[in-house]
Amino acid sequence: MKKIKKLISLGGDNRQNYMLRRFKEFGYDAESSDTVPENINDFDAVILPLPASSDSVHIKGTNIKFDDLCDCLLPQKIIFTGKIDEITKAEFFKKGISVYDYYAREEFAQKNAVPTAQGVLTFVMNHLPKTVCSLKVTVIGYGKSGKAICKMFSALGAEVTSCSRKYLSVATAQAHCLRSFLLKDAAKAAEYSDIVINTVPATILGKEFIDKVPKEAMLIDISSPPYGFDLSYAESAGRKVCILPSLPGHYVPATAGSIIADTILNILEEAGL
């Protein structure tokens, strides 16, 4: 089987620049483009951004349609992508194009949680006129990102409360010396919060919860659509929810780009490519 040595990255943000540098450190021929080059099939693999698209039609950061890319690529080509929808993935598979989603990898999620947490912290420090150690922070969800956010704010002296849907997550947070509630009891924490940070990509924070949060508190959502806060109700109640997508790309692109590259390198090694 031919080893992959020539890569092209389409679209994305500043993470892709650092990702390409990382590949070059390992001896790969790697370049980027915002269009589909005529010699696209001279490349062994195509790398798409995270997320792959904002509208399920175009590659993020470009005017390239997935359909057009699919038409241009020969069968047996390989695509590495972050968070691609199943319909688009199926279209590539129909043509015999292999699709590897680096976002779905466990090691990617574990590593990416730290730059995500740092992005949240940076945003808060830039937008709140208070010291972090004086804040009461409620974090919804205790997955990888939730844990990293709790740990980072706690380390700086903030009073952190974790709210989760699962008893195990509540117990784990308590074992990590955090105040912790089940989600159904989250309002107990909300009414004393300076900041509420949601990490759960499901609308679980509605009227009852939002009405309990102090008017001056900052509401942050780092999840994906449909988001955790009921955005329609929040708007009608005059509450602003700060939607913060792609935090690693905005605040720590060098680390985030290297994480993408390292995850793809892991895939290549496992697949013998």
XYZ file of N, CA and C in Angstrom:
819
model
N 0.838 -1.193 0.000
C 0.000 0.000 0.000
C 0.878 1.250 0.000
N 0.542 2.206 -0.856
C 1.315 3.441 -0.962
C 1.193 4.270 0.310
N 2.337 4.725 0.815
C 2.333 5.550 2.014
C 1.934 6.981 1.666
N 1.137 7.572 2.526
C 0.717 8.962 2.325
C 1.863 9.900 2.685
N 2.213 10.773 1.752
C 3.269 11.752 1.998
C 2.889 13.155 1.553
N 1.856 13.258 0.695
C 1.501 14.562 0.146
C 0.072 14.914 0.570
N -0.074 16.004 1.317
C -1.354 16.380 1.900
C -1.766 17.780 1.472
N -3.067 17.985 1.339
C -3.580 19.327 1.086
C -4.723 19.618 2.053
N -4.676 20.807 2.648
C -5.710 21.250 3.587
C -6.595 22.277 2.889
N -7.913 22.067 2.965
C -8.866 22.980 2.344
C -9.637 23.738 3.426
N -9.602 25.078 3.361
C -10.399 25.901 4.271
C -9.889 25.911 5.692
N -10.809 26.248 6.615
C -10.469 26.260 8.021
C -10.022 27.620 8.521
N -9.345 27.618 9.669
C -8.875 28.852 10.291
C -7.381 28.743 10.560
N -6.897 29.549 11.486
C -5.454 29.603 11.743
C -4.889 28.285 12.259
N -5.739 27.414 12.770
C -5.271 26.103 13.225
C -4.604 25.335 12.091
N -5.164 25.493 10.878
C -4.640 24.736 9.748
C -3.192 25.110 9.424
N -2.837 26.370 9.634
C -1.463 26.792 9.364
C -0.481 26.073 10.278
N -0.832 25.994 11.551
C 0.053 25.310 12.501
C 0.012 23.798 12.292
N -1.116 23.284 11.873
C -1.220 21.865 11.558
C -0.250 21.499 10.431
N -0.218 22.340 9.392
C 0.666 22.073 8.265
C 2.134 22.122 8.687
N 2.478 23.058 9.564
C 3.854 23.131 10.074
C 4.229 21.827 10.766
N 3.282 21.307 11.530
C 3.540 20.063 12.265
C 3.791 18.907 11.296
N 2.989 18.821 10.248
C 3.198 17.767 9.257
C 4.575 17.894 8.591
N 4.958 19.109 8.302
C 6.262 19.329 7.653
C 7.403 18.907 8.562
N 7.209 19.082 9.881
C 8.228 18.623 10.831
C 8.441 17.118 10.729
N 7.387 16.392 10.332
C 7.475 14.939 10.190
C 7.796 14.511 8.760
N 8.171 15.459 7.927
C 8.621 15.130 6.578
C 7.544 15.033 5.523
N 6.327 15.482 5.844
C 5.243 15.438 4.863
C 5.283 16.670 3.961
N 4.866 16.482 2.727
C 4.670 17.586 1.790
C 3.241 18.072 2.006
N 3.083 19.233 2.652
C 1.747 19.687 3.043
C 1.532 21.138 2.628
N 0.364 21.409 2.049
C 0.024 22.771 1.651
C -1.471 23.001 1.818
N -1.887 24.247 1.627
C -3.295 24.591 1.828
C -3.852 25.318 0.611
N -5.197 25.353 0.546
C -5.872 26.052 -0.553
C -7.296 26.387 -0.133
N -7.818 27.484 -0.673
C -9.216 27.853 -0.443
C -10.097 27.474 -1.625
N -9.489 26.864 -2.627
C -10.222 26.363 -3.794
C -9.758 24.939 -4.068
N -10.471 24.241 -4.916
C -10.052 22.893 -5.298
C -9.060 23.020 -6.448
N -7.781 22.728 -6.215
C -6.800 22.876 -7.290
C -7.011 21.837 -8.391
N -6.566 22.177 -9.589
C -6.721 21.254 -10.714
C -5.986 19.945 -10.476
N -4.914 19.997 -9.707
C -4.111 18.786 -9.457
C -4.489 18.123 -8.135
N -5.743 18.274 -7.693
C -6.178 17.746 -6.405
C -5.860 16.266 -6.244
N -5.917 15.513 -7.347
C -5.687 14.071 -7.246
C -4.208 13.694 -7.209
N -3.333 14.714 -7.299
C -1.913 14.456 -7.095
C -1.590 14.315 -5.612
N -2.518 14.754 -4.772
C -2.319 14.659 -3.331
C -2.837 13.311 -2.830
N -2.155 12.772 -1.830
C -2.547 11.467 -1.288
C -3.772 11.565 -0.383
N -3.949 12.719 0.241
C -5.083 12.883 1.153
C -5.465 14.355 1.256
N -6.745 14.574 1.558
C -7.291 15.918 1.738
C -7.690 16.077 3.204
N -7.341 17.233 3.779
C -7.701 17.501 5.164
C -8.719 18.641 5.196
N -9.842 18.396 5.859
C -10.888 19.397 6.002
C -10.892 19.921 7.438
N -11.457 21.120 7.656
C -11.362 21.764 8.971
C -12.322 21.198 10.012
N -12.272 21.811 11.194
C -13.160 21.479 12.301
C -13.931 22.728 12.703
N -15.267 22.729 12.590
C -16.059 21.689 11.932
C -15.858 21.733 10.426
N -16.221 20.650 9.766
C -16.023 20.582 8.321
C -16.830 21.645 7.595
N -17.990 21.987 8.153
C -18.882 22.941 7.486
C -19.721 23.690 8.503
N -20.168 24.880 8.094
C -21.100 25.646 8.927
C -22.526 25.535 8.420
N -22.669 25.042 7.167
C -24.008 24.982 6.566
C -24.338 23.646 5.918
N -23.464 22.656 6.095
C -23.628 21.309 5.524
C -23.549 21.296 3.999
N -23.175 22.412 3.408
C -23.055 22.501 1.949
C -21.623 22.833 1.537
N -21.039 23.831 2.193
C -19.706 24.302 1.842
C -18.676 23.889 2.899
N -17.439 23.700 2.461
C -16.345 23.484 3.390
C -16.095 24.790 4.126
N -15.986 24.729 5.429
C -15.852 25.934 6.244
C -14.651 26.768 5.801
N -14.899 28.069 5.654
C -13.828 28.980 5.263
C -13.605 29.080 3.769
N -14.467 28.430 2.986
C -14.312 28.439 1.525
C -15.683 28.528 0.853
N -15.639 28.652 -0.471
C -16.866 28.542 -1.280
C -16.967 27.169 -1.936
N -16.129 26.238 -1.499
C -16.116 24.898 -2.075
C -17.302 24.099 -1.566
N -18.083 23.556 -2.470
C -19.184 22.689 -2.084
C -18.675 21.249 -1.947
N -19.227 20.543 -0.957
C -18.837 19.148 -0.780
C -19.101 18.345 -2.056
N -20.206 18.635 -2.708
C -20.551 17.913 -3.940
C -19.469 18.099 -4.997
N -18.962 19.321 -5.111
C -17.926 19.599 -6.113
C -16.626 18.884 -5.775
N -16.280 18.868 -4.485
C -15.066 18.152 -4.078
C -15.214 16.667 -4.361
N -16.365 16.127 -4.058
C -16.622 14.709 -4.298
C -16.501 14.373 -5.782
N -17.024 15.265 -6.635
C -16.957 15.041 -8.086
C -15.523 15.067 -8.597
N -14.674 15.889 -7.956
C -13.294 16.049 -8.422
C -12.383 14.897 -7.996
N -12.661 14.325 -6.830
C -11.763 13.305 -6.295
C -11.984 11.947 -6.951
N -10.891 11.260 -7.175
C -10.969 9.901 -7.706
C -11.312 8.920 -6.582
N -11.910 7.786 -6.935
C -12.139 6.753 -5.913
C -10.816 6.350 -5.260
N -10.903 5.873 -4.052
C -9.767 5.427 -3.251
C -8.992 6.575 -2.603
N -9.425 7.816 -2.855
C -8.775 8.924 -2.175
C -9.185 8.933 -0.702
N -8.453 9.701 0.104
C -8.675 9.721 1.549
C -8.924 11.149 2.015
N -9.925 11.300 2.902
C -10.240 12.591 3.499
C -10.143 12.476 5.019
N -9.464 13.440 5.626
C -9.457 13.577 7.080
C -10.260 14.833 7.404
N -11.188 14.700 8.318
C -12.064 15.832 8.593
C -12.477 15.875 10.055
N -12.992 17.022 10.458
C -13.489 17.165 11.820
C -14.980 17.417 11.835
N -15.722 16.542 12.493
C -17.148 16.753 12.732
C -17.932 16.929 11.435
N -17.941 15.928 10.606
C -18.676 15.970 9.345
C -20.027 15.277 9.519
N -21.056 15.766 8.835
C -22.373 15.151 8.995
C -22.439 13.830 8.227
N -23.316 12.957 8.675
C -23.374 11.591 8.153
C -23.813 11.545 6.687
N -24.663 12.456 6.265
C -25.128 12.467 4.869
C -23.970 12.777 3.931
N -23.181 13.794 4.287
C -22.020 14.154 3.462
C -21.007 13.026 3.439
N -20.776 12.436 4.606
C -19.825 11.324 4.685
C -20.273 10.171 3.786
N -21.570 9.897 3.784
C -22.101 8.801 2.973
C -21.884 9.043 1.483
N -21.990 10.298 1.060
C -21.776 10.615 -0.364
C -20.344 10.311 -0.789
N -19.399 10.610 0.082
C -18.003 10.283 -0.226
C -17.800 8.769 -0.255
N -18.393 8.085 0.695
C -18.258 6.631 0.754
C -18.818 5.964 -0.507
N -19.924 6.508 -1.025
C -20.533 5.950 -2.237
C -19.555 5.944 -3.403
N -18.684 6.935 -3.423
C -17.718 7.035 -4.514
C -16.438 6.260 -4.225
N -16.382 5.649 -3.068
C -15.194 4.876 -2.720
C -14.109 5.702 -2.072
N -14.493 6.880 -1.546
C -13.543 7.765 -0.873
C -13.627 7.512 0.626
N -12.503 7.229 1.251
C -12.479 6.957 2.690
C -12.488 8.262 3.475
N -13.279 8.298 4.542
C -13.386 9.495 5.380
C -13.041 9.123 6.824
N -12.050 9.803 7.372
C -11.661 9.612 8.768
C -11.976 10.899 9.539
N -12.752 10.786 10.592
C -13.143 11.947 11.382
C -12.241 12.053 12.610
N -11.264 12.955 12.565
C -10.337 13.076 13.692
C -11.028 13.622 14.938
N -12.131 14.361 14.762
C -12.871 14.912 15.895
C -13.480 13.795 16.755
N -13.775 12.658 16.137
C -14.411 11.550 16.847
C -13.418 10.719 17.660
N -12.141 11.014 17.528
C -11.122 10.238 18.228
C -11.058 10.629 19.695
N -10.907 9.626 20.550
C -10.866 9.863 21.987
C -9.661 10.718 22.384
N -8.502 10.455 21.801
C -7.323 11.227 22.195
C -7.435 12.686 21.760
N -8.145 12.914 20.650
C -8.358 14.298 20.218
C -9.223 15.034 21.242
N -10.322 14.411 21.638
C -11.231 15.042 22.604
C -10.521 15.341 23.916
N -9.680 14.398 24.346
C -8.968 14.570 25.614
C -8.002 15.745 25.533
N -7.217 15.801 24.475
C -6.235 16.876 24.332
C -6.899 18.221 24.062
N -7.947 18.227 23.264
C -8.584 19.473 22.852
C -9.350 20.149 23.986
N -9.645 19.401 25.039
C -10.389 19.970 26.160
C -9.607 21.083 26.851
N -8.292 20.949 26.916
C -7.482 21.953 27.612
C -7.454 23.287 26.857
N -7.151 23.319 25.545
C -7.242 24.607 24.844
C -8.650 25.185 24.815
N -9.657 24.313 24.855
C -11.036 24.808 24.942
C -11.244 25.539 26.259
N -10.802 24.939 27.347
C -10.936 25.565 28.668
C -10.158 26.873 28.730
N -8.968 26.888 28.151
C -8.167 28.113 28.163
C -8.852 29.212 27.357
N -9.526 28.821 26.264
C -10.273 29.790 25.475
C -11.400 30.411 26.280
N -12.124 29.588 27.041
C -13.200 30.107 27.898
C -12.624 31.071 28.931
N -11.547 30.669 29.565
C -10.923 31.508 30.593
C -10.471 32.844 30.005
N -9.850 32.800 28.840
C -9.387 34.032 28.192
C -10.558 34.954 27.874
N -11.646 34.385 27.361
C -12.828 35.188 27.046
C -13.362 35.860 28.311
N -13.465 35.098 29.389
C -13.983 35.639 30.650
C -13.076 36.758 31.165
N -11.776 36.544 31.141
C -10.835 37.546 31.646
C -10.875 38.825 30.810
N -11.187 38.675 29.522
C -11.246 39.840 28.638
C -12.559 40.608 28.738
N -13.599 39.975 29.303
C -14.920 40.585 29.261
C -15.560 40.841 30.625
N -14.975 40.342 31.701
C -15.538 40.607 33.027
C -14.568 41.462 33.839
N -15.065 42.525 34.478
C -14.195 43.411 35.258
C -13.957 42.901 36.675
N -13.725 41.598 36.799
C -13.517 40.992 38.110
C -12.325 40.038 38.050
N -11.732 39.790 39.197
C -10.693 38.767 39.257
C -11.344 37.389 39.188
N -10.648 36.440 38.599
C -11.187 35.085 38.482
C -11.440 34.484 39.864
N -10.559 34.786 40.822
C -10.687 34.180 42.156
C -11.918 34.673 42.919
N -12.556 35.731 42.402
C -13.756 36.240 43.076
C -15.044 35.713 42.456
N -14.916 34.897 41.426
C -16.092 34.471 40.668
C -16.732 33.197 41.219
N -18.048 33.145 41.072
C -18.803 31.911 41.298
C -19.203 31.398 39.916
N -18.685 30.231 39.550
C -18.835 29.693 38.201
C -19.610 28.380 38.238
N -20.651 28.296 37.432
C -21.412 27.053 37.300
C -21.152 26.472 35.919
N -20.718 25.225 35.877
C -20.410 24.551 34.613
C -21.424 23.436 34.405
N -22.128 23.483 33.274
C -23.128 22.466 32.947
C -22.486 21.394 32.082
N -22.463 20.183 32.592
C -21.830 19.071 31.891
C -20.453 18.791 32.464
N -20.158 17.514 32.706
C -18.862 17.150 33.271
C -18.177 16.104 32.401
N -18.215 16.387 31.094
C -17.436 15.578 30.154
C -16.008 16.099 30.123
N -15.304 15.831 29.046
C -13.893 16.226 28.971
C -13.721 17.736 29.049
N -14.509 18.474 28.274
C -14.398 19.937 28.321
C -14.860 20.484 29.655
N -15.959 19.952 30.166
C -16.466 20.403 31.460
C -15.450 20.199 32.566
N -14.803 19.046 32.581
C -13.786 18.773 33.597
C -12.621 19.744 33.495
N -12.159 19.987 32.253
C -11.019 20.886 32.053
C -11.359 22.311 32.475
N -12.581 22.755 32.172
C -13.007 24.112 32.557
C -13.083 24.226 34.077
N -13.703 23.233 34.722
C -13.787 23.241 36.182
C -12.398 23.289 36.811
N -11.514 22.474 36.306
C -10.162 22.396 36.868
C -9.424 23.718 36.711
N -9.541 24.340 35.538
C -8.799 25.569 35.270
C -9.299 26.727 36.120
N -10.620 26.883 36.217
C -11.163 27.967 37.037
C -10.911 27.717 38.523
N -11.021 26.463 38.953
C -10.756 26.137 40.364
C -9.314 26.446 40.728
N -8.393 26.138 39.803
C -6.970 26.365 40.068
C -6.663 27.843 40.289
N -7.493 28.717 39.725
C -7.290 30.156 39.880
C -8.135 30.748 41.009
N -8.767 29.875 41.790
C -9.452 30.326 42.983
C -10.935 30.587 42.859
N -11.505 30.357 41.668
C -12.946 30.556 41.510
C -13.711 29.498 42.300
N -14.913 29.847 42.724
C -15.805 28.883 43.385
C -16.618 28.204 42.297
N -16.322 26.946 42.031
C -16.874 26.242 40.868
C -17.899 25.195 41.299
N -19.027 25.191 40.592
C -20.060 24.183 40.793
C -20.287 23.447 39.478
N -20.348 22.140 39.548
C -20.614 21.312 38.367
C -22.038 20.768 38.428
N -22.725 20.804 37.268
C -24.083 20.246 37.176
C -24.124 19.243 36.023
N -24.609 18.045 36.297
C -24.585 16.977 35.306
C -25.896 16.195 35.324
N -26.125 15.463 34.237
C -27.325 14.652 34.137
C -27.171 13.293 34.801
N -25.918 12.850 34.998
C -25.670 11.501 35.482
C -25.159 11.500 36.921
N -25.624 10.533 37.677
C -25.166 10.390 39.053
C -23.652 10.167 39.103
N -23.128 9.390 38.163
C -21.692 9.114 38.146
C -20.890 10.397 37.965
N -21.355 11.270 37.076
C -20.642 12.528 36.848
C -20.664 13.410 38.086
N -21.803 13.423 38.773
C -21.905 14.193 40.018
C -20.923 13.637 41.052
N -20.884 12.323 41.176
C -19.978 11.688 42.136
C -18.522 11.957 41.779
N -18.207 11.917 40.488
C -16.835 12.171 40.047
C -16.422 13.598 40.361
N -17.323 14.546 40.096
C -17.028 15.949 40.399
C -16.811 16.147 41.895
N -17.643 15.490 42.700
C -17.485 15.599 44.148
C -16.160 14.992 44.601
N -15.761 13.905 43.957
C -14.466 13.284 44.269
C -13.311 14.206 43.904
N -13.552 15.108 42.954
C -12.550 16.100 42.555
C -12.689 17.384 43.370
N -13.405 17.279 44.504
C -13.550 18.377 45.461
C -14.362 19.550 44.920
N -15.327 19.257 44.066
C -16.203 20.294 43.544
C -17.587 20.185 44.173
N -18.246 21.321 44.303
C -19.662 21.319 44.634
C -20.383 20.819 43.396
N -21.305 19.889 43.542
C -21.903 19.279 42.354
C -23.372 18.935 42.581
N -24.173 19.168 41.532
C -25.600 18.874 41.566
C -26.001 18.085 40.328
N -27.102 17.369 40.447
C -27.754 16.851 39.258
C -28.353 18.027 38.490
N -28.509 17.853 37.196
C -29.007 18.934 36.360
C -30.374 19.439 36.832
N -31.206 18.528 37.323
C -32.550 18.934 37.768
C -32.499 19.895 38.953
N -31.370 19.930 39.635
C -31.200 20.823 40.783
C -30.259 21.985 40.466
N -29.977 22.183 39.174
C -28.988 23.184 38.776
C -29.373 24.604 39.175
N -30.663 24.863 39.291
C -31.111 26.206 39.663
C -30.566 26.620 41.032
N -30.273 25.645 41.888
C -29.708 25.958 43.211
C -28.360 26.659 43.067
N -27.592 26.251 42.055
C -26.302 26.887 41.801
C -26.472 28.152 40.973
N -27.428 28.121 40.039
C -27.593 29.221 39.101
C -27.862 30.551 39.783
N -28.662 30.533 40.834
C -29.080 31.799 41.444
C -27.960 32.520 42.173
N -26.812 31.872 42.349
C -25.665 32.526 42.991
C -24.483 32.679 42.036
N -24.698 32.452 40.745
C -23.589 32.402 39.790
C -23.251 33.764 39.192
N -21.953 33.976 38.985
C -21.476 35.115 38.189
C -21.380 34.717 36.714
N -21.114 33.432 36.487
C -20.970 32.895 35.135
C -21.609 31.512 35.087
N -22.336 31.234 34.020
C -22.816 29.879 33.744
C -22.230 29.470 32.398
N -21.536 28.342 32.375
C -20.887 27.854 31.151
C -21.513 26.521 30.775
N -22.174 26.469 29.640
C -22.778 25.214 29.183
C -21.868 24.491 28.199
N -21.739 23.174 28.381
C -20.943 22.351 27.461
C -21.780 21.272 26.787
N -23.082 21.232 27.083
C -23.956 20.145 26.604
C -24.709 20.577 25.345
N -24.578 19.839 24.230
C -25.243 20.219 22.968
C -26.685 19.747 22.873
N -27.480 20.106 23.880
C -28.908 19.779 23.899
C -29.594 20.856 24.723
N -30.774 21.284 24.290
C -31.449 22.399 24.960
C -32.022 21.940 26.295
N -31.256 22.183 27.354
C -31.612 21.700 28.687
C -31.777 22.846 29.690
N -31.440 24.065 29.269
C -31.492 25.211 30.178
C -32.562 26.185 29.693
N -33.772 25.981 30.195
C -34.908 26.768 29.736
C -35.296 27.880 30.690
N -36.573 28.249 30.629
C -37.094 29.386 31.386
C -36.804 29.292 32.882
N -37.106 28.143 33.464
C -36.932 27.986 34.915
C -35.494 28.263 35.336
N -34.556 27.725 34.553
C -33.149 27.903 34.881
C -32.710 29.345 34.634
N -33.007 29.858 33.438
C -32.545 31.199 33.054
C -33.084 32.263 33.997
N -34.326 32.116 34.415
C -34.929 33.106 35.317
C -34.256 33.122 36.690
N -33.608 32.020 37.054
C -32.940 31.937 38.351
C -31.567 32.610 38.344
N -30.962 32.725 37.178
C -29.615 33.280 37.084
C -29.678 34.799 37.250
N -28.820 35.378 38.078
C -28.824 36.830 38.252
C -28.702 37.568 36.913
N -29.368 38.703 36.803
C -29.403 39.456 35.546
C -28.014 39.862 35.069
N -27.113 40.119 36.025
C -25.780 40.581 35.647
C -24.819 39.431 35.338
N -25.262 38.199 35.504
C -24.389 37.043 35.261
C -24.128 36.850 33.774
N -22.958 36.325 33.460
C -22.586 36.030 32.073
C -23.009 34.605 31.722
N -23.690 34.447 30.595
C -24.106 33.130 30.104
C -23.242 32.771 28.904
N -22.568 31.638 28.979
C -21.655 31.196 27.925
C -22.064 29.810 27.461
N -22.068 29.606 26.145
C -22.366 28.281 25.587
C -21.268 27.902 24.606
N -20.547 26.823 24.923
C -19.462 26.382 24.046
C -19.835 25.110 23.281
N -21.101 24.705 23.392
C -21.539 23.480 22.725
C -21.860 23.764 21.261
N -22.495 22.839 20.613
C -22.906 22.993 19.211
C -24.434 23.032 19.136
N -24.991 23.446 17.986
C -26.460 23.487 17.850
C -27.087 22.156 18.245
N -28.217 22.191 18.937
C -29.091 23.342 19.219
C -28.689 24.155 20.451
N -27.512 23.905 21.030
C -27.005 24.608 22.205
C -27.795 24.238 23.461
N -27.211 24.564 24.612
C -27.819 24.166 25.872
C -28.873 25.127 26.377
N -28.636 26.422 26.166
C -29.623 27.416 26.574
C -30.765 27.489 25.565
N -31.944 27.746 26.055
C -33.074 28.041 25.173
C -32.851 29.470 24.674
N -32.268 29.598 23.497
C -31.851 30.908 22.996
C -33.035 31.832 22.733
N -34.135 31.271 22.279
C -35.323 32.087 22.002
C -35.855 32.709 23.292
N -35.954 31.877 24.329
C -36.449 32.422 25.591
C -35.453 33.434 26.172
N -34.168 33.108 26.112
C -33.158 34.012 26.654
C -33.268 35.389 25.995
N -33.444 35.401 24.669
C -33.566 36.673 23.950
C -34.822 37.423 24.386
N -35.933 36.694 24.513
C -37.187 37.340 24.916
C -37.107 37.893 26.336
N -36.243 37.300 27.151
C -36.073 37.747 28.537
C -34.980 38.802 28.661
N -34.427 39.195 27.519
C -33.384 40.214 27.535
C -32.044 39.717 28.030
N -31.810 38.406 27.902
C -30.549 37.812 28.358
C -29.681 37.469 27.164
N -28.436 37.879 27.201
C -27.497 37.563 26.128
C -26.759 36.275 26.454
N -26.753 35.345 25.499
C -25.961 34.124 25.626
C -24.769 34.254 24.687
N -23.583 34.179 25.243
C -22.356 34.277 24.443
C -22.060 32.906 23.837
N -22.275 32.767 22.537
C -21.984 31.512 21.833
C -20.517 31.552 21.405
N -19.745 30.592 21.872
C -18.300 30.601 21.618
C -17.874 29.336 20.883
N -17.990 29.314 19.549
C -17.567 28.146 18.783
C -16.061 28.172 18.511
N -15.494 27.023 18.267
C -14.089 26.912 17.825
C -13.128 27.700 18.705
N -13.284 27.598 20.017
C -12.427 28.344 20.937
C -10.933 28.077 20.743
N -10.505 26.817 20.583
C -9.075 26.585 20.392
C -8.515 27.316 19.165
N -9.296 27.363 18.097
C -8.841 28.044 16.892
C -8.691 29.535 17.077
N -9.535 30.124 17.920
C -9.489 31.568 18.159
C -8.353 31.953 19.108
N -8.165 31.186 20.161
C -7.282 31.612 21.243
C -5.933 30.897 21.304
N -5.878 29.635 20.933
C -4.609 28.891 20.994
C -4.430 28.051 19.729
N -4.373 28.705 18.560
C -4.337 27.959 17.297
C -3.107 27.072 17.118
N -1.983 27.473 17.718
C -0.773 26.662 17.559
C -0.944 25.300 18.212
N -1.414 25.303 19.459
C -1.649 24.038 20.159
C -2.761 23.245 19.473
N -3.852 23.946 19.123
C -4.993 23.263 18.505
C -4.616 22.635 17.170
N -3.811 23.337 16.374
C -3.382 22.792 15.084
C -2.490 21.573 15.252
N -1.615 21.623 16.243
C -0.738 20.474 16.492
C -1.537 19.260 16.951
N -2.597 19.496 17.725
C -3.441 18.390 18.183
C -4.119 17.713 16.987
N -4.609 18.511 16.037
C -5.221 17.932 14.831
C -4.200 17.097 14.070
N -3.013 17.672 13.859
C -1.974 16.955 13.115
C -1.591 15.655 13.812
N -1.384 15.718 15.120
C -0.971 14.519 15.857
C -2.040 13.435 15.808
N -3.307 13.846 15.843
C -4.389 12.859 15.763
C -4.411 12.194 14.390
N -4.226 12.973 13.350
C -4.191 12.398 11.993
C -2.978 11.485 11.852
N -1.853 11.871 12.433
C -0.668 11.009 12.388
C -0.948 9.681 13.087
N -1.711 9.711 14.184
C -2.099 8.468 14.862
C -2.945 7.584 13.953
N -3.873 8.210 13.245
C -4.744 7.463 12.320
C -3.906 6.819 11.218
N -2.990 7.596 10.673
C -2.115 7.083 9.598
C -1.327 5.868 10.068
N -0.800 5.960 11.281
C -0.014 4.851 11.810
C -0.867 3.615 12.029
N -2.054 3.798 12.610
C -2.935 2.665 12.878
C -3.397 1.991 11.582
N -3.651 2.811 10.568
C -4.170 2.275 9.294
C -3.054 1.813 8.361
N -1.829 1.981 8.785
C -0.696 1.583 7.942
C -0.548 2.454 6.717
N -0.941 3.722 6.852
C -0.872 4.644 5.719
C 0.320 5.596 5.832
